[in-house]
Amino acid sequence: MESKKVVVVGAGAAGLMAASAAAMYGASVTLIEKNKRVGRKIMITGKGRCNVCNNCDVETFIRNVPTNGKFLYSAINKLTPEDTVAFFEGLGLPLKTERGNRVFPQSDKAVDVVDTLYNYVKNCGCKIAEDTAEELLLENGEAVGVKCKNKTYYADSVIICCGGKSYPLTGSTGDGYILAKQAGHTIVPLKPSLVPLESKNLDCKSMQGLSLKNAGLKIVDTQSGKTVYDDFGEMLFTHFGMSGPMILSASSHIRDISDGRYNAVIDIKPALTHEQLEKRLQRDFDENHNKDVSNSFTKLLPKKLVVPVLKRWGVPFDKKCNSITKEERRRLCELLKAFTVEISGFRPIEEAIITSGGVKTSEINPKTMESRLVKGLFFAGEVIDCDAYTGGFNLQIAWSTGNLAGESSAY
Ligand SMILES: Cc1cc2nc3c(=O)[nH]c(=O)nc-3n(C[C@H](O)[C@H](O)[C@H](O)COP(=O)(O)OP(=O)(O)OC[C@H]3O[C@@H](n4cnc5c(N)ncnc54)[C@H](O)[C@@H]3O)c2cc1C
C-alpha cells in the first residue's frame, strides 16, 4: 500500500508531535512552518525553561482543563503525561519533576526541548518547508491540500496546528481559525486566558513594580459573593493593574469579566491570623509610640504599599502611634487581610499565555481529532477550544492531540 501524504500546518508543540507520529505510522509528511525556526513559542515557555508537562494521572489532568477537558480523554489516554516523560527521556532529553509535579528539562533550557523534537522529526523523515499556509484545498467535502504563499501542497490528510492568537511574534497569529472557518467550522469566540488583569484603581499604578512574594489572593464574584479562586503565592502590581504567576492562574477561573464583576481581595499578611496581626500592630505602635503613624510601617510593609494603605485606612498620616485607638487598629488589620482591588478586565489576547476558544470540539471526533465536517482534515493543539491551568497542562494538550491527530491521519 502506498504511504499516505500528510501535510501538517504549524511546527509548534502540536505540529512537531503530529508530524513525527504520522511519519512513525508510515505517512510521507511535510511540515509547513512560517517561521525560519520551528517551535518558537516552546522557546519562551516556562520562562525559557519549558514546563514540558505535569506528571499527574489522567483524572488529575482532566480536572486541570476547565474548558472541554472531557473531549481530551482519548488523546490523553493514548499519550499520558507519564508517556510524555518517557518519550522525551527516550529521545535523550533528561527531565526532572519540581514542585506541583511540574516537569522540566534537567538542563533548564527550553531550547533543548525544541532541538530534541526537531532532530526527531527530521530522523522520522518529515520534510520541513518554510512557508505560510493561506488556503485549505477542499474537493467534494474532503481536504486535499493547502495553498501556501510559495507553493501548493497536495495531501491525503491535512492537520491544522497553527496555535492560538497569543504572543503573535512567535507566529501564532490566528491563521488556524481562518483555515478552519473555510472548512465550515464554528470558532468559539476567542478570549485571553492565563493573562494579567486590568484595574482602574489608581493604587495599582502608584504601586507599579511592587512584587508581593507571599500574598494570599481571593477572586470574589461580587454578584454571587462566591470566591472563584483562592491561592497563596506571588503577584505584581503594574501600571495597568496586576500580574505575576498567581494573577495569571486566577484569570483562568474568571468567566464573564464585565467591569466591576470581580474583586481581587489580597491578604498582605497571610502568615498571621487577625489576632496575631493585631498584636503585631500593637507592638509596632508601642515601639514607635511618639512617632507619626506613617513612619511606623517600615518593618511591616513594603515602601510602595504604605501610602495606599494609609489613604484607605483614613487615619491622618501625622497621628501619633500612641493615640491609635483599638477600633482603628482593628480596621487596619482588616484592611491588610483584605486589600481589595476591583478588576476591570483582562489584558489583550496578545499578552495572554493561552487563547481560550477556537475550533468547536463537538465538530471534531475526539477519538481521532478528525473534523466531523470535512474528511481528511485534523486539528491539534491550541487551535482547538480547550485550555488548561498553568503547570504543564497546556503543552500536554498539544503533545497528546498532536500525537493522536498524527497517528489517525496516517491510516
Ligand atoms: C510566555 C508563554 C509561556 C508558556 N509556558 C508554558 C509552559 O511552561 N508549559 C505549558 O504547558 N504551556 C506553556 N505555554 C502554553 C504553550 O506554549 C501552548 O499551549 C503551546 O505552545 C500550544 O502549542 P501549539 O502547537 O498548538 O501552538 P504554537 O506553539 O503556537 O505553534 C503554532 C505554530 O504554527 C505556526 N503557524 C501559524 N500559522 C501558520 C501558517 N499560516 N502557516 C504556517 N505556519 C503557521 C506558528 O508559527 C507556530 O510555530 C506558554 C505560553 C506562553 C505564551
Short mmCIF file of C-alpha atoms and ligand atoms in Angstrom, two decimals:
data_model
loop_
_atom_site.label_atom_id
_atom_site.label_comp_id
_atom_site.label_asym_id
_atom_site.label_seq_id
_atom_site.Cartn_x
_atom_site.Cartn_y
_atom_site.Cartn_z
CA MET A 1 0.00 0.00 0.00
CA GLU A 2 1.29 3.45 -0.90
CA SER A 3 2.02 5.64 2.09
CA LYS A 4 -0.39 8.44 2.80
CA LYS A 5 0.64 12.03 2.17
CA VAL A 6 0.13 14.18 5.24
CA VAL A 7 0.60 17.93 5.43
CA VAL A 8 0.94 19.45 8.90
CA VAL A 9 0.47 23.21 9.17
CA GLY A 10 2.47 24.80 12.01
CA ALA A 11 5.62 23.46 13.65
CA GLY A 12 4.83 24.28 17.25
CA ALA A 13 4.40 21.72 20.02
CA ALA A 14 1.34 20.08 18.44
CA GLY A 15 2.66 20.19 14.88
CA LEU A 16 6.05 18.67 15.71
CA MET A 17 4.34 15.87 17.60
CA ALA A 18 1.74 15.32 14.87
CA ALA A 19 4.33 15.23 12.09
CA SER A 20 6.54 12.71 13.86
CA ALA A 21 3.58 10.50 14.85
CA ALA A 22 2.25 10.46 11.27
CA ALA A 23 5.70 9.59 9.95
CA MET A 24 6.10 6.83 12.53
CA TYR A 25 2.84 5.35 11.23
CA GLY A 26 4.24 5.31 7.71
CA ALA A 27 2.99 8.58 6.24
CA SER A 28 5.02 10.79 3.97
CA VAL A 29 4.94 14.06 5.90
CA THR A 30 5.52 17.70 5.03
CA LEU A 31 5.55 20.08 7.97
CA ILE A 32 4.86 23.68 6.97
CA GLU A 33 6.10 26.45 9.25
CA LYS A 34 6.00 30.15 8.53
CA ASN A 35 8.97 30.95 10.80
CA LYS A 36 12.59 30.21 9.91
CA ARG A 37 12.87 28.11 13.06
CA VAL A 38 10.43 25.57 14.44
CA GLY A 39 8.97 25.77 17.97
CA ARG A 40 9.39 29.47 18.63
CA LYS A 41 6.71 29.51 21.28
CA ILE A 42 8.17 26.47 23.04
CA MET A 43 11.39 28.52 23.38
CA ILE A 44 9.67 31.04 25.66
CA THR A 45 7.64 28.57 27.71
CA GLY A 46 8.23 28.24 31.43
CA LYS A 47 10.34 31.44 31.38
CA GLY A 48 12.73 29.81 28.95
CA ARG A 49 12.86 26.54 30.94
CA CYS A 50 9.78 24.86 29.34
CA ASN A 51 7.39 23.21 31.74
CA VAL A 52 7.06 20.22 29.42
CA CYS A 53 4.13 18.58 31.19
CA ASN A 54 2.64 17.79 34.56
CA ASN A 55 3.46 14.35 35.85
CA CYS A 56 -0.04 13.51 37.06
CA ASP A 57 -2.63 10.84 36.34
CA VAL A 58 -5.27 11.21 33.65
CA GLU A 59 -8.09 12.25 36.03
CA THR A 60 -5.96 14.99 37.58
CA PHE A 61 -5.02 16.17 34.12
CA ILE A 62 -8.68 16.41 33.04
CA ARG A 63 -9.53 18.33 36.23
CA ASN A 64 -6.92 20.90 35.25
CA VAL A 65 -8.51 21.56 31.87
CA PRO A 66 -11.53 23.77 32.67
CA THR A 67 -12.56 24.16 29.02
CA ASN A 68 -13.67 20.91 27.37
CA GLY A 69 -11.41 18.65 29.43
CA LYS A 70 -13.53 15.57 28.74
CA PHE A 71 -13.04 15.99 25.00
CA LEU A 72 -9.39 15.07 25.64
CA TYR A 73 -9.91 11.63 27.25
CA SER A 74 -8.92 9.60 24.16
CA ALA A 75 -5.96 11.79 23.29
CA ILE A 76 -4.60 11.83 26.84
CA ASN A 77 -5.10 8.10 27.33
CA LYS A 78 -3.12 7.47 24.16
CA LEU A 79 -0.26 9.72 25.30
CA THR A 80 -0.40 10.22 29.07
CA PRO A 81 1.88 12.59 30.98
CA GLU A 82 3.89 9.54 32.01
CA ASP A 83 4.25 8.57 28.34
CA THR A 84 5.32 12.12 27.55
CA VAL A 85 8.12 11.93 30.11
CA ALA A 86 9.19 8.55 28.71
CA PHE A 87 9.00 9.94 25.16
CA PHE A 88 11.39 12.82 25.82
CA GLU A 89 13.75 10.81 28.02
CA GLY A 90 13.77 8.09 25.34
CA LEU A 91 14.97 10.72 22.89
CA GLY A 92 17.88 11.53 25.19
CA LEU A 93 16.45 14.56 27.00
CA PRO A 94 16.70 14.02 30.78
CA LEU A 95 13.80 15.57 32.69
CA LYS A 96 13.16 16.47 36.32
CA THR A 97 9.98 16.94 38.33
CA GLU A 98 9.60 20.02 40.51
CA ARG A 99 7.00 21.38 42.94
CA GLY A 100 3.42 20.67 41.86
CA ASN A 101 4.55 17.78 39.57
CA ARG A 102 5.85 20.25 37.02
CA VAL A 103 8.28 18.58 34.64
CA PHE A 104 11.25 20.49 33.17
CA PRO A 105 14.34 19.50 31.21
CA GLN A 106 17.22 18.88 33.61
CA SER A 107 19.21 21.48 31.68
CA ASP A 108 16.51 24.11 32.43
CA LYS A 109 16.68 25.06 28.75
CA ALA A 110 13.56 25.15 26.57
CA VAL A 111 15.81 25.17 23.52
CA ASP A 112 16.80 21.58 24.36
CA VAL A 113 13.15 20.53 24.05
CA VAL A 114 12.92 22.21 20.65
CA ASP A 115 16.21 20.70 19.42
CA THR A 116 15.16 17.23 20.61
CA LEU A 117 11.86 17.47 18.73
CA TYR A 118 13.43 19.00 15.64
CA ASN A 119 16.02 16.19 15.39
CA TYR A 120 13.34 13.57 15.98
CA VAL A 121 11.07 15.00 13.29
CA LYS A 122 13.97 15.05 10.84
CA ASN A 123 15.02 11.50 11.78
CA CYS A 124 11.46 10.31 11.21
CA GLY A 125 11.85 11.51 7.63
CA CYS A 126 9.50 14.53 7.72
CA LYS A 127 10.20 17.35 5.30
CA ILE A 128 10.10 20.82 6.82
CA ALA A 129 9.02 23.61 4.48
CA GLU A 130 9.31 27.29 5.37
CA ASP A 131 6.05 28.64 4.01
CA THR A 132 2.78 30.23 5.14
CA ALA A 133 -0.50 28.37 4.67
CA GLU A 134 -3.11 30.66 3.20
CA GLU A 135 -5.95 28.47 1.98
CA LEU A 136 -7.26 24.99 2.53
CA LEU A 137 -7.90 23.00 -0.64
CA LEU A 138 -11.22 21.18 -0.49
CA GLU A 139 -12.78 18.80 -3.01
CA ASN A 140 -16.11 17.01 -2.58
CA GLY A 141 -16.10 17.65 1.16
CA GLU A 142 -12.54 16.38 1.63
CA ALA A 143 -9.30 18.17 2.44
CA VAL A 144 -6.85 17.63 -0.42
CA GLY A 145 -4.09 20.07 0.37
CA VAL A 146 -3.00 23.53 1.38
CA LYS A 147 -2.20 26.54 -0.75
CA CYS A 148 0.75 28.40 0.73
CA LYS A 149 2.45 31.67 -0.09
CA ASN A 150 5.19 29.98 -2.13
CA LYS A 151 3.76 26.66 -3.19
CA THR A 152 0.69 24.42 -3.14
CA TYR A 153 0.97 21.15 -1.21
CA TYR A 154 -1.40 18.30 -2.09
CA ALA A 155 -2.13 15.66 0.52
CA ASP A 156 -4.48 12.89 1.66
CA SER A 157 -4.73 14.47 5.11
CA VAL A 158 -4.15 17.97 6.46
CA ILE A 159 -3.51 18.63 10.15
CA ILE A 160 -4.01 22.20 11.35
CA CYS A 161 -1.69 23.02 14.26
CA CYS A 162 -1.45 26.80 13.93
CA GLY A 163 -1.83 27.52 17.65
CA GLY A 164 -3.91 30.37 19.06
CA LYS A 165 -3.64 34.14 18.85
CA SER A 166 -1.44 34.96 21.81
CA TYR A 167 2.17 36.13 21.66
CA PRO A 168 1.82 36.70 17.88
CA LEU A 169 5.55 37.36 17.47
CA THR A 170 6.05 33.61 17.89
CA GLY A 171 3.98 33.01 14.75
CA SER A 172 0.63 32.21 16.41
CA THR A 173 -1.46 34.85 14.69
CA GLY A 174 -4.78 33.06 14.47
CA ASP A 175 -4.39 31.65 10.92
CA GLY A 176 -5.73 28.29 12.05
CA TYR A 177 -9.14 29.79 12.77
CA ILE A 178 -9.34 31.21 9.24
CA LEU A 179 -8.49 27.81 7.70
CA ALA A 180 -11.00 26.07 9.98
CA LYS A 181 -13.74 28.55 9.10
CA GLN A 182 -13.06 27.92 5.44
CA ALA A 183 -13.92 24.28 6.09
CA GLY A 184 -17.19 25.38 7.68
CA HIS A 185 -16.10 25.00 11.31
CA THR A 186 -17.53 27.11 14.11
CA ILE A 187 -14.99 29.14 16.06
CA VAL A 188 -15.98 29.56 19.69
CA PRO A 189 -15.27 33.27 20.43
CA LEU A 190 -11.66 33.81 21.47
CA LYS A 191 -10.73 35.21 24.82
CA PRO A 192 -7.47 35.53 26.71
CA SER A 193 -6.63 33.04 29.45
CA LEU A 194 -3.70 33.00 31.86
CA VAL A 195 -3.49 36.73 31.37
CA PRO A 196 -2.72 39.80 33.53
CA LEU A 197 -5.72 41.66 34.95
CA GLU A 198 -6.56 45.31 34.47
CA SER A 199 -7.84 47.60 37.21
CA LYS A 200 -8.85 51.22 37.15
CA ASN A 201 -7.89 51.53 40.80
CA LEU A 202 -5.11 54.11 40.90
CA ASP A 203 -3.35 52.30 43.77
CA CYS A 204 -2.07 49.74 41.23
CA LYS A 205 -0.39 52.43 39.17
CA SER A 206 1.14 54.05 42.24
CA MET A 207 2.49 50.66 43.38
CA GLN A 208 3.72 49.56 39.93
CA GLY A 209 6.78 47.35 40.13
CA LEU A 210 5.90 46.13 43.62
CA SER A 211 6.02 42.36 43.82
CA LEU A 212 4.37 40.60 46.76
CA LYS A 213 6.20 37.29 47.13
CA ASN A 214 3.94 35.72 49.74
CA ALA A 215 0.46 37.10 49.43
CA GLY A 216 -2.94 35.49 49.75
CA LEU A 217 -5.33 36.12 46.86
CA LYS A 218 -9.04 35.57 46.54
CA ILE A 219 -11.04 36.43 43.44
CA VAL A 220 -14.57 37.21 44.52
CA ASP A 221 -17.61 37.37 42.25
CA THR A 222 -19.42 40.46 43.50
CA GLN A 223 -22.75 39.26 42.03
CA SER A 224 -22.89 35.91 43.79
CA GLY A 225 -20.49 36.68 46.63
CA LYS A 226 -18.67 33.45 45.77
CA THR A 227 -14.90 33.06 45.83
CA VAL A 228 -13.87 31.66 42.44
CA TYR A 229 -10.15 31.46 43.19
CA ASP A 230 -8.20 31.21 46.43
CA ASP A 231 -4.43 30.85 46.49
CA PHE A 232 -1.19 31.91 48.08
CA GLY A 233 1.93 33.00 46.20
CA GLU A 234 3.49 35.76 44.14
CA MET A 235 1.84 38.70 42.42
CA LEU A 236 2.87 42.03 40.99
CA PHE A 237 1.31 45.49 40.66
CA THR A 238 1.70 47.15 37.26
CA HIS A 239 0.74 50.41 35.56
CA PHE A 240 -2.42 48.71 34.21
CA GLY A 241 -3.36 46.56 37.19
CA MET A 242 -1.94 43.24 38.36
CA SER A 243 0.23 40.46 37.00
CA GLY A 244 2.53 37.69 38.24
CA PRO A 245 2.08 33.91 38.48
CA MET A 246 -0.86 33.91 40.88
CA ILE A 247 -2.80 36.54 38.90
CA LEU A 248 -2.29 34.62 35.63
CA SER A 249 -3.62 31.46 37.26
CA ALA A 250 -6.54 33.38 38.76
CA SER A 251 -7.51 34.75 35.33
CA SER A 252 -8.42 31.32 34.01
CA HIS A 253 -11.06 30.99 36.76
CA ILE A 254 -12.82 34.18 35.68
CA ARG A 255 -15.55 33.61 33.13
CA ASP A 256 -17.56 36.79 32.49
CA ILE A 257 -15.19 39.65 33.18
CA SER A 258 -17.54 42.62 32.88
CA ASP A 259 -16.16 45.70 34.61
CA GLY A 260 -16.65 45.54 38.37
CA ARG A 261 -17.97 41.97 38.45
CA TYR A 262 -14.87 40.58 40.21
CA ASN A 263 -12.69 41.87 43.02
CA ALA A 264 -9.17 40.76 43.89
CA VAL A 265 -9.00 40.51 47.67
CA ILE A 266 -5.35 40.45 48.72
CA ASP A 267 -4.16 39.21 52.08
CA ILE A 268 -0.94 41.15 52.58
CA LYS A 269 -0.06 39.23 55.76
CA PRO A 270 -1.28 35.68 55.12
CA ALA A 271 1.07 34.10 57.66
CA LEU A 272 -0.65 35.95 60.53
CA THR A 273 -4.18 35.45 61.83
CA HIS A 274 -6.26 38.53 62.63
CA GLU A 275 -5.35 38.20 66.32
CA GLN A 276 -1.64 37.75 65.62
CA LEU A 277 -1.65 40.70 63.24
CA GLU A 278 -3.42 42.93 65.78
CA LYS A 279 -0.81 42.03 68.38
CA ARG A 280 1.95 42.71 65.88
CA LEU A 281 0.46 46.13 65.05
CA GLN A 282 0.17 46.95 68.76
CA ARG A 283 3.84 46.03 69.23
CA ASP A 284 4.92 48.22 66.30
CA PHE A 285 2.83 51.14 67.59
CA ASP A 286 4.28 50.69 71.11
CA GLU A 287 7.84 50.72 69.75
CA ASN A 288 7.11 53.89 67.77
CA HIS A 289 4.79 55.48 70.33
CA ASN A 290 5.85 59.13 69.76
CA LYS A 291 6.24 58.85 66.02
CA ASP A 292 3.77 59.72 63.25
CA VAL A 293 1.85 56.63 62.29
CA SER A 294 3.08 57.00 58.68
CA ASN A 295 6.61 56.28 59.93
CA SER A 296 5.71 53.14 61.83
CA PHE A 297 5.28 50.74 58.92
CA THR A 298 8.89 50.38 57.81
CA LYS A 299 9.16 46.82 59.10
CA LEU A 300 5.62 45.76 58.38
CA LEU A 301 5.03 46.83 54.78
CA PRO A 302 6.96 47.34 51.55
CA LYS A 303 7.52 51.06 50.98
CA LYS A 304 5.18 51.30 47.96
CA LEU A 305 2.26 49.91 49.98
CA VAL A 306 2.48 52.41 52.83
CA VAL A 307 0.68 55.39 51.24
CA PRO A 308 -2.14 53.36 49.61
CA VAL A 309 -2.76 51.57 52.92
CA LEU A 310 -2.72 54.81 54.92
CA LYS A 311 -5.11 56.50 52.47
CA ARG A 312 -7.57 53.64 52.67
CA TRP A 313 -7.26 53.47 56.44
CA GLY A 314 -8.26 57.13 56.67
CA VAL A 315 -6.25 57.93 59.80
CA PRO A 316 -4.24 61.20 59.46
CA PHE A 317 -0.66 60.45 58.39
CA ASP A 318 0.70 62.50 61.31
CA LYS A 319 -1.41 60.91 64.01
CA LYS A 320 0.89 59.67 66.79
CA CYS A 321 1.19 55.93 67.24
CA ASN A 322 0.31 56.16 70.92
CA SER A 323 -3.08 57.67 70.10
CA ILE A 324 -4.25 54.93 67.70
CA THR A 325 -7.48 53.51 69.06
CA LYS A 326 -8.38 49.85 69.31
CA GLU A 327 -11.03 50.35 66.65
CA GLU A 328 -8.51 51.98 64.30
CA ARG A 329 -6.11 49.09 64.85
CA ARG A 330 -8.87 46.61 64.09
CA ARG A 331 -9.76 48.43 60.87
CA LEU A 332 -6.11 48.47 59.78
CA CYS A 333 -5.89 44.78 60.46
CA GLU A 334 -8.96 44.13 58.30
CA LEU A 335 -7.52 46.26 55.55
CA LEU A 336 -4.24 44.35 55.49
CA LYS A 337 -6.03 40.99 55.48
CA ALA A 338 -8.41 42.06 52.69
CA PHE A 339 -6.82 44.73 50.49
CA THR A 340 -9.41 44.91 47.72
CA VAL A 341 -8.74 45.84 44.11
CA GLU A 342 -11.62 45.99 41.62
CA ILE A 343 -10.89 44.16 38.35
CA SER A 344 -11.96 45.96 35.18
CA GLY A 345 -10.86 43.46 32.51
CA PHE A 346 -8.28 41.14 31.00
CA ARG A 347 -5.18 42.41 29.20
CA PRO A 348 -5.44 41.85 25.42
CA ILE A 349 -5.23 38.34 23.98
CA GLU A 350 -1.78 39.10 22.54
CA GLU A 351 -0.44 39.24 26.13
CA ALA A 352 -2.17 36.05 27.24
CA ILE A 353 -0.32 32.78 27.78
CA ILE A 354 -3.26 30.95 26.25
CA THR A 355 -6.05 31.65 23.79
CA SER A 356 -9.32 30.30 25.10
CA GLY A 357 -11.94 29.49 22.47
CA GLY A 358 -11.23 28.14 18.99
CA VAL A 359 -12.44 25.26 16.84
CA LYS A 360 -15.63 23.89 18.41
CA THR A 361 -14.93 20.49 19.99
CA SER A 362 -18.31 18.98 19.03
CA GLU A 363 -17.24 19.33 15.40
CA ILE A 364 -14.10 17.22 15.96
CA ASN A 365 -14.06 13.47 16.56
CA PRO A 366 -12.28 13.10 19.94
CA LYS A 367 -11.11 9.58 19.08
CA THR A 368 -9.15 10.72 16.02
CA MET A 369 -9.01 14.55 16.05
CA GLU A 370 -10.56 14.44 12.57
CA SER A 371 -13.08 17.07 11.56
CA ARG A 372 -16.66 15.81 11.60
CA LEU A 373 -17.39 18.17 8.71
CA VAL A 374 -14.51 17.59 6.30
CA LYS A 375 -12.84 14.23 5.71
CA GLY A 376 -9.07 14.19 5.91
CA LEU A 377 -8.92 17.38 7.97
CA PHE A 378 -7.49 17.16 11.50
CA PHE A 379 -6.83 19.61 14.33
CA ALA A 380 -4.36 19.58 17.21
CA GLY A 381 -3.15 21.95 19.94
CA GLU A 382 -4.29 25.37 20.98
CA VAL A 383 -6.36 25.98 17.82
CA ILE A 384 -8.99 23.69 19.42
CA ASP A 385 -11.37 25.11 22.04
CA CYS A 386 -9.56 23.52 25.01
CA ASP A 387 -7.44 25.29 27.59
CA ALA A 388 -5.91 24.42 30.90
CA TYR A 389 -4.48 25.93 34.05
CA THR A 390 -0.71 26.51 34.43
CA GLY A 391 1.60 23.66 35.35
CA GLY A 392 2.46 21.99 32.03
CA PHE A 393 -1.13 21.04 31.16
CA ASN A 394 -1.35 23.20 28.03
CA LEU A 395 1.70 21.69 26.39
CA GLN A 396 0.34 18.26 27.31
CA ILE A 397 -2.82 19.13 25.33
CA ALA A 398 -0.57 19.93 22.35
CA TRP A 399 1.54 16.73 22.71
CA SER A 400 -1.48 14.43 23.16
CA THR A 401 -3.76 15.89 20.49
CA GLY A 402 -0.79 16.18 18.10
CA ASN A 403 0.12 12.56 18.66
CA LEU A 404 -3.46 11.37 18.13
CA ALA A 405 -4.07 13.52 15.04
CA GLY A 406 -0.74 12.40 13.54
CA GLU A 407 -1.44 8.74 14.06
CA SER A 408 -5.06 8.96 12.83
CA SER A 409 -4.08 10.93 9.73
CA ALA A 410 -1.69 8.22 8.61
CA TYR A 411 -4.31 5.45 8.27
C1 LIG B 1 5.02 33.01 27.53
C2 LIG B 1 4.39 31.64 27.48
C3 LIG B 1 4.82 30.67 28.35
C4 LIG B 1 4.23 29.39 28.32
N1 LIG B 1 4.70 28.44 29.17
C5 LIG B 1 4.14 27.20 29.15
C6 LIG B 1 4.68 26.16 29.94
O1 LIG B 1 5.73 26.30 30.58
N2 LIG B 1 4.02 24.96 29.95
C7 LIG B 1 2.89 24.75 29.20
O2 LIG B 1 2.32 23.66 29.28
N3 LIG B 1 2.41 25.71 28.37
C8 LIG B 1 3.02 26.90 28.32
N4 LIG B 1 2.56 27.85 27.46
C9 LIG B 1 1.47 27.50 26.51
C10 LIG B 1 2.04 26.69 25.34
O3 LIG B 1 3.14 27.38 24.79
C11 LIG B 1 0.99 26.45 24.25
O4 LIG B 1 -0.11 25.83 24.84
C12 LIG B 1 1.53 25.59 23.13
O5 LIG B 1 2.68 26.17 22.57
C13 LIG B 1 0.49 25.36 22.04
O6 LIG B 1 1.08 24.60 21.04
P1 LIG B 1 0.56 24.64 19.54
O7 LIG B 1 1.47 23.78 18.75
O8 LIG B 1 -0.88 24.39 19.49
O9 LIG B 1 0.76 26.16 19.07
P2 LIG B 1 2.09 27.01 18.89
O10 LIG B 1 3.15 26.52 19.79
O11 LIG B 1 1.66 28.41 18.99
O12 LIG B 1 2.56 26.69 17.40
C14 LIG B 1 1.86 27.11 16.27
C15 LIG B 1 2.84 27.16 15.10
O13 LIG B 1 2.12 27.35 13.89
C16 LIG B 1 2.81 28.26 13.07
N5 LIG B 1 1.84 28.86 12.15
C17 LIG B 1 0.78 29.63 12.47
N6 LIG B 1 0.10 29.96 11.36
C18 LIG B 1 0.76 29.40 10.32
C19 LIG B 1 0.57 29.39 8.90
N7 LIG B 1 -0.45 30.07 8.33
N8 LIG B 1 1.44 28.72 8.11
C20 LIG B 1 2.49 28.05 8.67
N9 LIG B 1 2.74 28.03 10.00
C21 LIG B 1 1.87 28.69 10.81
C22 LIG B 1 3.39 29.25 14.07
O14 LIG B 1 4.46 29.99 13.53
C23 LIG B 1 3.80 28.33 15.22
O15 LIG B 1 5.13 27.87 15.05
C24 LIG B 1 3.16 29.12 27.43
C25 LIG B 1 2.75 30.11 26.53
C26 LIG B 1 3.35 31.36 26.54
C27 LIG B 1 2.92 32.41 25.55
#
